[in-house]
Amino acid sequence: MASATACRAKSPPCWPGRAEPSRAPGAPAITNGPRGAGLAVLTVVADIDGQVKGRGLMLAWAALVVVYIVWGSTYLAIRVGVRDIPPAMLAGVRYVIAGAILYPVAARTGDDRMRAQDRPGRREWLGSAVVGLLLLAVGNGGVTLAEKSLASGLAAVLVATVPLWMVVFALPLQRQRVSALGAAGLLLGLIGVAVLVSGGPAAGRAADVLIVLVAAASWGLGSVLSRRLRLP
């Protein structure tokens, strides 16, 4: 009787003889009723949200490491490849192989309705041809041609001017303006590129430097146009 009276005095009430559920130290007490259910749901959601954010941060760092290794090593691989393979053939074979692998994957992705809607038509093929010409033929092809005599590190530095070219082309094509802070950052980066190109052991021939800059400008223009053209 005393146990039942003590249980009724508790808030929330309990059943005589039933032990209260254990909880982790520091975890909020979960009560009965709608309020308790809501608190339980919020606790679970907060825990899941924390796990997702932590996992997302790890994936972001992993993606950055992959970009550094894969993207950075591309120019070294090109430099080694053009010693024995003609530049145009090297660049072309790369993307033919990549396309042959990825096209079947893309064609089988999604259900029948999605694939029917995403099937490229005449305008999509034309847009893909324009973007491919600017990014792959002129952009990557120009870098591959220049690296017959240009150091791979300098080529990578010159390609880093792509964001500057994207800003230049986005202004007339998309009416996008850059902030003062963004303009200052781009100018500082351009000055750094000029310093690296101007002299020292990493300096290259003016013709090769110009080819890579044209290639970077073509890549920037293709990136901007890819937002306006109809693509698959």
PDB file of C-alpha atoms in Angstrom:
ATOM      1  CA  MET A   1       0.000   0.000   0.000  1.00  0.00           C
ATOM      2  CA  ALA A   2       2.823   2.346   0.862  1.00  0.00           C
ATOM      3  CA  SER A   3       4.439   1.545  -2.503  1.00  0.00           C
ATOM      4  CA  ALA A   4       1.255   2.388  -4.392  1.00  0.00           C
ATOM      5  CA  THR A   5       0.875   5.655  -2.461  1.00  0.00           C
ATOM      6  CA  ALA A   6       4.481   6.586  -3.264  1.00  0.00           C
ATOM      7  CA  CYS A   7       3.903   5.804  -6.937  1.00  0.00           C
ATOM      8  CA  ARG A   8       0.799   7.991  -7.118  1.00  0.00           C
ATOM      9  CA  ALA A   9       2.754  10.834  -5.515  1.00  0.00           C
ATOM     10  CA  LYS A  10       5.274  10.741  -8.357  1.00  0.00           C
ATOM     11  CA  SER A  11       4.922  12.844 -11.460  1.00  0.00           C
ATOM     12  CA  PRO A  12       4.572  11.191 -13.870  1.00  0.00           C
ATOM     13  CA  PRO A  13       2.766   8.318 -12.150  1.00  0.00           C
ATOM     14  CA  CYS A  14       4.207   4.830 -12.089  1.00  0.00           C
ATOM     15  CA  TRP A  15       2.907   1.313 -11.620  1.00  0.00           C
ATOM     16  CA  PRO A  16       3.622  -0.408  -8.349  1.00  0.00           C
ATOM     17  CA  GLY A  17       6.353  -2.982  -8.621  1.00  0.00           C
ATOM     18  CA  ARG A  18       7.584  -1.752 -12.061  1.00  0.00           C
ATOM     19  CA  ALA A  19      11.063  -0.333 -12.250  1.00  0.00           C
ATOM     20  CA  GLU A  20      11.588   2.992 -14.002  1.00  0.00           C
ATOM     21  CA  PRO A  21      13.367   2.739 -17.366  1.00  0.00           C
ATOM     22  CA  SER A  22      17.060   3.408 -17.218  1.00  0.00           C
ATOM     23  CA  ARG A  23      18.575   6.240 -19.213  1.00  0.00           C
ATOM     24  CA  ALA A  24      22.074   7.302 -20.080  1.00  0.00           C
ATOM     25  CA  PRO A  25      23.760   9.871 -17.828  1.00  0.00           C
ATOM     26  CA  GLY A  26      22.978  13.367 -19.047  1.00  0.00           C
ATOM     27  CA  ALA A  27      20.095  12.235 -21.274  1.00  0.00           C
ATOM     28  CA  PRO A  28      16.743  13.991 -20.720  1.00  0.00           C
ATOM     29  CA  ALA A  29      14.146  12.137 -18.728  1.00  0.00           C
ATOM     30  CA  ILE A  30      11.440  10.709 -20.990  1.00  0.00           C
ATOM     31  CA  THR A  31       7.974  10.942 -19.466  1.00  0.00           C
ATOM     32  CA  ASN A  32       4.754   9.173 -20.313  1.00  0.00           C
ATOM     33  CA  GLY A  33       2.002  10.656 -22.425  1.00  0.00           C
ATOM     34  CA  PRO A  34       2.121  12.931 -25.476  1.00  0.00           C
ATOM     35  CA  ARG A  35       4.766  15.162 -23.962  1.00  0.00           C
ATOM     36  CA  GLY A  36       7.025  12.211 -23.244  1.00  0.00           C
ATOM     37  CA  ALA A  37       6.566  10.824 -26.765  1.00  0.00           C
ATOM     38  CA  GLY A  38       7.405  14.201 -28.283  1.00  0.00           C
ATOM     39  CA  LEU A  39      10.528  14.501 -26.147  1.00  0.00           C
ATOM     40  CA  ALA A  40      11.606  11.017 -27.169  1.00  0.00           C
ATOM     41  CA  VAL A  41      11.162  11.852 -30.858  1.00  0.00           C
ATOM     42  CA  LEU A  42      13.145  15.099 -30.499  1.00  0.00           C
ATOM     43  CA  THR A  43      15.936  13.244 -28.699  1.00  0.00           C
ATOM     44  CA  VAL A  44      16.192  10.635 -31.464  1.00  0.00           C
ATOM     45  CA  VAL A  45      16.054  13.293 -34.205  1.00  0.00           C
ATOM     46  CA  ALA A  46      18.792  15.348 -32.533  1.00  0.00           C
ATOM     47  CA  ASP A  47      20.982  12.254 -32.240  1.00  0.00           C
ATOM     48  CA  ILE A  48      20.441  11.347 -35.906  1.00  0.00           C
ATOM     49  CA  ASP A  49      21.066  14.949 -36.979  1.00  0.00           C
ATOM     50  CA  GLY A  50      24.370  14.992 -35.117  1.00  0.00           C
ATOM     51  CA  GLN A  51      25.427  11.730 -36.735  1.00  0.00           C
ATOM     52  CA  VAL A  52      24.467  12.987 -40.207  1.00  0.00           C
ATOM     53  CA  LYS A  53      26.388  16.242 -39.736  1.00  0.00           C
ATOM     54  CA  GLY A  54      29.461  14.393 -38.528  1.00  0.00           C
ATOM     55  CA  ARG A  55      29.267  11.965 -41.428  1.00  0.00           C
ATOM     56  CA  GLY A  56      28.754  14.828 -43.878  1.00  0.00           C
ATOM     57  CA  LEU A  57      31.847  16.617 -42.558  1.00  0.00           C
ATOM     58  CA  MET A  58      33.929  13.469 -42.958  1.00  0.00           C
ATOM     59  CA  LEU A  59      32.624  12.968 -46.499  1.00  0.00           C
ATOM     60  CA  ALA A  60      33.460  16.602 -47.341  1.00  0.00           C
ATOM     61  CA  TRP A  61      37.055  16.171 -46.174  1.00  0.00           C
ATOM     62  CA  ALA A  62      37.328  12.847 -48.006  1.00  0.00           C
ATOM     63  CA  ALA A  63      36.044  14.484 -51.202  1.00  0.00           C
ATOM     64  CA  LEU A  64      38.597  17.290 -50.800  1.00  0.00           C
ATOM     65  CA  VAL A  65      41.423  14.769 -50.436  1.00  0.00           C
ATOM     66  CA  VAL A  66      40.227  12.914 -53.548  1.00  0.00           C
ATOM     67  CA  VAL A  67      40.117  16.185 -55.504  1.00  0.00           C
ATOM     68  CA  TYR A  68      43.640  17.079 -54.408  1.00  0.00           C
ATOM     69  CA  ILE A  69      45.036  13.677 -55.355  1.00  0.00           C
ATOM     70  CA  VAL A  70      43.052  12.937 -58.541  1.00  0.00           C
ATOM     71  CA  TRP A  71      42.838  16.471 -59.924  1.00  0.00           C
ATOM     72  CA  GLY A  72      46.397  17.364 -58.940  1.00  0.00           C
ATOM     73  CA  SER A  73      47.932  14.189 -60.349  1.00  0.00           C
ATOM     74  CA  THR A  74      46.130  14.643 -63.696  1.00  0.00           C
ATOM     75  CA  TYR A  75      48.658  17.191 -64.927  1.00  0.00           C
ATOM     76  CA  LEU A  76      51.598  15.043 -63.901  1.00  0.00           C
ATOM     77  CA  ALA A  77      50.037  12.074 -65.741  1.00  0.00           C
ATOM     78  CA  ILE A  78      49.560  14.249 -68.843  1.00  0.00           C
ATOM     79  CA  ARG A  79      53.176  15.388 -68.673  1.00  0.00           C
ATOM     80  CA  VAL A  80      54.351  11.777 -68.548  1.00  0.00           C
ATOM     81  CA  GLY A  81      51.908  10.630 -71.228  1.00  0.00           C
ATOM     82  CA  VAL A  82      52.816  13.212 -73.879  1.00  0.00           C
ATOM     83  CA  ARG A  83      56.392  11.976 -73.895  1.00  0.00           C
ATOM     84  CA  ASP A  84      55.333   8.930 -75.933  1.00  0.00           C
ATOM     85  CA  ILE A  85      51.745   9.632 -77.093  1.00  0.00           C
ATOM     86  CA  PRO A  86      50.630  12.521 -79.315  1.00  0.00           C
ATOM     87  CA  PRO A  87      48.712  15.110 -77.243  1.00  0.00           C
ATOM     88  CA  ALA A  88      45.470  14.945 -79.244  1.00  0.00           C
ATOM     89  CA  MET A  89      45.408  11.147 -79.142  1.00  0.00           C
ATOM     90  CA  LEU A  90      46.120  11.102 -75.394  1.00  0.00           C
ATOM     91  CA  ALA A  91      43.327  13.561 -74.636  1.00  0.00           C
ATOM     92  CA  GLY A  92      40.889  11.854 -76.987  1.00  0.00           C
ATOM     93  CA  VAL A  93      41.526   8.335 -75.690  1.00  0.00           C
ATOM     94  CA  ARG A  94      41.000   9.495 -72.102  1.00  0.00           C
ATOM     95  CA  TYR A  95      37.502  10.755 -72.736  1.00  0.00           C
ATOM     96  CA  VAL A  96      36.503   8.005 -75.138  1.00  0.00           C
ATOM     97  CA  ILE A  97      37.286   5.477 -72.415  1.00  0.00           C
ATOM     98  CA  ALA A  98      35.497   7.559 -69.782  1.00  0.00           C
ATOM     99  CA  GLY A  99      32.458   7.973 -72.021  1.00  0.00           C
ATOM    100  CA  ALA A 100      32.352   4.296 -72.890  1.00  0.00           C
ATOM    101  CA  ILE A 101      32.274   3.454 -69.169  1.00  0.00           C
ATOM    102  CA  LEU A 102      29.843   6.130 -67.966  1.00  0.00           C
ATOM    103  CA  TYR A 103      27.317   6.225 -70.828  1.00  0.00           C
ATOM    104  CA  PRO A 104      25.902   2.732 -70.182  1.00  0.00           C
ATOM    105  CA  VAL A 105      25.734   3.535 -66.462  1.00  0.00           C
ATOM    106  CA  ALA A 106      23.828   6.756 -67.142  1.00  0.00           C
ATOM    107  CA  ALA A 107      21.548   5.017 -69.648  1.00  0.00           C
ATOM    108  CA  ARG A 108      20.512   2.439 -67.044  1.00  0.00           C
ATOM    109  CA  THR A 109      20.085   4.853 -64.145  1.00  0.00           C
ATOM    110  CA  GLY A 110      16.533   5.499 -62.949  1.00  0.00           C
ATOM    111  CA  ASP A 111      13.236   3.948 -63.969  1.00  0.00           C
ATOM    112  CA  ASP A 112      11.805   3.744 -67.501  1.00  0.00           C
ATOM    113  CA  ARG A 113       9.920   7.034 -67.162  1.00  0.00           C
ATOM    114  CA  MET A 114      12.991   8.923 -65.967  1.00  0.00           C
ATOM    115  CA  ARG A 115      15.156   7.491 -68.741  1.00  0.00           C
ATOM    116  CA  ALA A 116      12.531   8.411 -71.345  1.00  0.00           C
ATOM    117  CA  GLN A 117      12.366  11.993 -70.096  1.00  0.00           C
ATOM    118  CA  ASP A 118      16.152  12.285 -69.866  1.00  0.00           C
ATOM    119  CA  ARG A 119      16.819  10.803 -73.302  1.00  0.00           C
ATOM    120  CA  PRO A 120      18.843  13.435 -75.214  1.00  0.00           C
ATOM    121  CA  GLY A 121      17.217  15.039 -78.228  1.00  0.00           C
ATOM    122  CA  ARG A 122      18.657  17.283 -80.917  1.00  0.00           C
ATOM    123  CA  ARG A 123      19.000  20.326 -78.620  1.00  0.00           C
ATOM    124  CA  GLU A 124      20.592  18.253 -75.863  1.00  0.00           C
ATOM    125  CA  TRP A 125      23.117  16.741 -78.269  1.00  0.00           C
ATOM    126  CA  LEU A 126      23.918  20.203 -79.624  1.00  0.00           C
ATOM    127  CA  GLY A 127      24.379  21.637 -76.144  1.00  0.00           C
ATOM    128  CA  SER A 128      26.581  18.703 -75.163  1.00  0.00           C
ATOM    129  CA  ALA A 129      28.671  19.212 -78.313  1.00  0.00           C
ATOM    130  CA  VAL A 130      29.239  22.905 -77.493  1.00  0.00           C
ATOM    131  CA  VAL A 131      30.179  22.201 -73.883  1.00  0.00           C
ATOM    132  CA  GLY A 132      32.362  19.257 -74.891  1.00  0.00           C
ATOM    133  CA  LEU A 133      34.152  21.352 -77.520  1.00  0.00           C
ATOM    134  CA  LEU A 134      34.927  24.139 -75.038  1.00  0.00           C
ATOM    135  CA  LEU A 135      35.787  21.989 -72.018  1.00  0.00           C
ATOM    136  CA  LEU A 136      37.370  18.883 -73.482  1.00  0.00           C
ATOM    137  CA  ALA A 137      38.658  19.725 -76.962  1.00  0.00           C
ATOM    138  CA  VAL A 138      39.937  23.270 -76.352  1.00  0.00           C
ATOM    139  CA  GLY A 139      40.276  23.207 -72.567  1.00  0.00           C
ATOM    140  CA  ASN A 140      41.845  19.850 -71.826  1.00  0.00           C
ATOM    141  CA  GLY A 141      43.293  19.512 -75.320  1.00  0.00           C
ATOM    142  CA  GLY A 142      45.115  22.823 -75.019  1.00  0.00           C
ATOM    143  CA  VAL A 143      46.613  21.895 -71.659  1.00  0.00           C
ATOM    144  CA  THR A 144      47.727  18.521 -73.029  1.00  0.00           C
ATOM    145  CA  LEU A 145      49.365  20.180 -76.043  1.00  0.00           C
ATOM    146  CA  ALA A 146      51.197  22.772 -73.922  1.00  0.00           C
ATOM    147  CA  GLU A 147      52.547  20.183 -71.497  1.00  0.00           C
ATOM    148  CA  LYS A 148      54.850  18.775 -74.159  1.00  0.00           C
ATOM    149  CA  SER A 149      57.253  21.479 -72.973  1.00  0.00           C
ATOM    150  CA  LEU A 150      55.492  23.084 -69.986  1.00  0.00           C
ATOM    151  CA  ALA A 151      55.997  21.843 -66.433  1.00  0.00           C
ATOM    152  CA  SER A 152      52.937  20.120 -64.989  1.00  0.00           C
ATOM    153  CA  GLY A 153      53.007  22.250 -61.825  1.00  0.00           C
ATOM    154  CA  LEU A 154      52.924  25.473 -63.824  1.00  0.00           C
ATOM    155  CA  ALA A 155      50.126  24.121 -66.012  1.00  0.00           C
ATOM    156  CA  ALA A 156      48.070  23.362 -62.911  1.00  0.00           C
ATOM    157  CA  VAL A 157      48.669  26.876 -61.577  1.00  0.00           C
ATOM    158  CA  LEU A 158      47.554  28.429 -64.870  1.00  0.00           C
ATOM    159  CA  VAL A 159      44.434  26.268 -64.966  1.00  0.00           C
ATOM    160  CA  ALA A 160      43.608  27.700 -61.543  1.00  0.00           C
ATOM    161  CA  THR A 161      42.602  30.909 -63.368  1.00  0.00           C
ATOM    162  CA  VAL A 162      39.364  29.184 -64.474  1.00  0.00           C
ATOM    163  CA  PRO A 163      37.293  30.896 -61.705  1.00  0.00           C
ATOM    164  CA  LEU A 164      38.494  34.280 -62.955  1.00  0.00           C
ATOM    165  CA  TRP A 165      37.372  33.466 -66.508  1.00  0.00           C
ATOM    166  CA  MET A 166      34.025  32.229 -65.205  1.00  0.00           C
ATOM    167  CA  VAL A 167      33.450  35.601 -63.529  1.00  0.00           C
ATOM    168  CA  VAL A 168      34.469  37.425 -66.706  1.00  0.00           C
ATOM    169  CA  PHE A 169      31.994  35.450 -68.851  1.00  0.00           C
ATOM    170  CA  ALA A 170      29.205  35.297 -66.268  1.00  0.00           C
ATOM    171  CA  LEU A 171      28.943  39.090 -66.171  1.00  0.00           C
ATOM    172  CA  PRO A 172      27.743  39.561 -69.797  1.00  0.00           C
ATOM    173  CA  LEU A 173      26.045  36.172 -70.216  1.00  0.00           C
ATOM    174  CA  GLN A 174      24.223  35.824 -66.895  1.00  0.00           C
ATOM    175  CA  ARG A 175      24.298  39.374 -65.531  1.00  0.00           C
ATOM    176  CA  GLN A 176      26.050  38.108 -62.430  1.00  0.00           C
ATOM    177  CA  ARG A 177      28.101  40.644 -60.519  1.00  0.00           C
ATOM    178  CA  VAL A 178      30.961  39.773 -58.215  1.00  0.00           C
ATOM    179  CA  SER A 179      31.255  41.341 -54.764  1.00  0.00           C
ATOM    180  CA  ALA A 180      34.144  43.608 -53.814  1.00  0.00           C
ATOM    181  CA  LEU A 181      35.600  40.893 -51.571  1.00  0.00           C
ATOM    182  CA  GLY A 182      35.306  38.312 -54.355  1.00  0.00           C
ATOM    183  CA  ALA A 183      36.938  40.687 -56.845  1.00  0.00           C
ATOM    184  CA  ALA A 184      39.792  41.320 -54.407  1.00  0.00           C
ATOM    185  CA  GLY A 185      40.311  37.571 -53.980  1.00  0.00           C
ATOM    186  CA  LEU A 186      40.346  36.983 -57.732  1.00  0.00           C
ATOM    187  CA  LEU A 187      42.786  39.856 -58.257  1.00  0.00           C
ATOM    188  CA  LEU A 188      45.091  38.524 -55.562  1.00  0.00           C
ATOM    189  CA  GLY A 189      45.007  35.081 -57.152  1.00  0.00           C
ATOM    190  CA  LEU A 190      45.764  36.547 -60.582  1.00  0.00           C
ATOM    191  CA  ILE A 191      48.747  38.433 -59.151  1.00  0.00           C
ATOM    192  CA  GLY A 192      50.013  35.192 -57.610  1.00  0.00           C
ATOM    193  CA  VAL A 193      49.720  33.410 -60.956  1.00  0.00           C
ATOM    194  CA  ALA A 194      51.605  36.271 -62.653  1.00  0.00           C
ATOM    195  CA  VAL A 195      54.404  36.036 -60.077  1.00  0.00           C
ATOM    196  CA  LEU A 196      54.749  32.284 -60.556  1.00  0.00           C
ATOM    197  CA  VAL A 197      54.756  32.574 -64.348  1.00  0.00           C
ATOM    198  CA  SER A 198      57.055  35.587 -64.632  1.00  0.00           C
ATOM    199  CA  GLY A 199      60.352  34.001 -63.639  1.00  0.00           C
ATOM    200  CA  GLY A 200      62.278  31.327 -61.806  1.00  0.00           C
ATOM    201  CA  PRO A 201      62.787  27.663 -62.665  1.00  0.00           C
ATOM    202  CA  ALA A 202      59.036  27.105 -63.072  1.00  0.00           C
ATOM    203  CA  ALA A 203      58.701  29.712 -65.811  1.00  0.00           C
ATOM    204  CA  GLY A 204      57.609  28.436 -69.203  1.00  0.00           C
ATOM    205  CA  ARG A 205      57.637  29.622 -72.778  1.00  0.00           C
ATOM    206  CA  ALA A 206      55.215  32.439 -73.500  1.00  0.00           C
ATOM    207  CA  ALA A 207      53.488  30.433 -76.238  1.00  0.00           C
ATOM    208  CA  ASP A 208      52.800  27.486 -73.942  1.00  0.00           C
ATOM    209  CA  VAL A 209      51.599  29.780 -71.166  1.00  0.00           C
ATOM    210  CA  LEU A 210      49.260  31.508 -73.608  1.00  0.00           C
ATOM    211  CA  ILE A 211      47.878  28.148 -74.816  1.00  0.00           C
ATOM    212  CA  VAL A 212      47.028  27.091 -71.252  1.00  0.00           C
ATOM    213  CA  LEU A 213      45.430  30.465 -70.486  1.00  0.00           C
ATOM    214  CA  VAL A 214      43.259  30.143 -73.610  1.00  0.00           C
ATOM    215  CA  ALA A 215      42.387  26.614 -72.511  1.00  0.00           C
ATOM    216  CA  ALA A 216      41.432  27.892 -69.042  1.00  0.00           C
ATOM    217  CA  ALA A 217      39.306  30.646 -70.587  1.00  0.00           C
ATOM    218  CA  SER A 218      37.573  28.076 -72.794  1.00  0.00           C
ATOM    219  CA  TRP A 219      36.876  25.900 -69.762  1.00  0.00           C
ATOM    220  CA  GLY A 220      35.430  28.892 -67.911  1.00  0.00           C
ATOM    221  CA  LEU A 221      33.204  29.829 -70.860  1.00  0.00           C
ATOM    222  CA  GLY A 222      32.005  26.237 -71.234  1.00  0.00           C
ATOM    223  CA  SER A 223      31.197  26.059 -67.521  1.00  0.00           C
ATOM    224  CA  VAL A 224      29.083  29.222 -67.733  1.00  0.00           C
ATOM    225  CA  LEU A 225      27.305  28.105 -70.913  1.00  0.00           C
ATOM    226  CA  SER A 226      26.522  24.713 -69.379  1.00  0.00           C
ATOM    227  CA  ARG A 227      24.049  26.513 -67.106  1.00  0.00           C
ATOM    228  CA  ARG A 228      22.223  28.044 -70.039  1.00  0.00           C
ATOM    229  CA  LEU A 229      22.258  25.284 -72.635  1.00  0.00           C
ATOM    230  CA  ARG A 230      19.943  22.293 -72.555  1.00  0.00           C
ATOM    231  CA  LEU A 231      21.925  19.257 -71.490  1.00  0.00           C
ATOM    232  CA  PRO A 232      20.868  15.654 -70.791  1.00  0.00           C
TER     233      PRO A 232
END
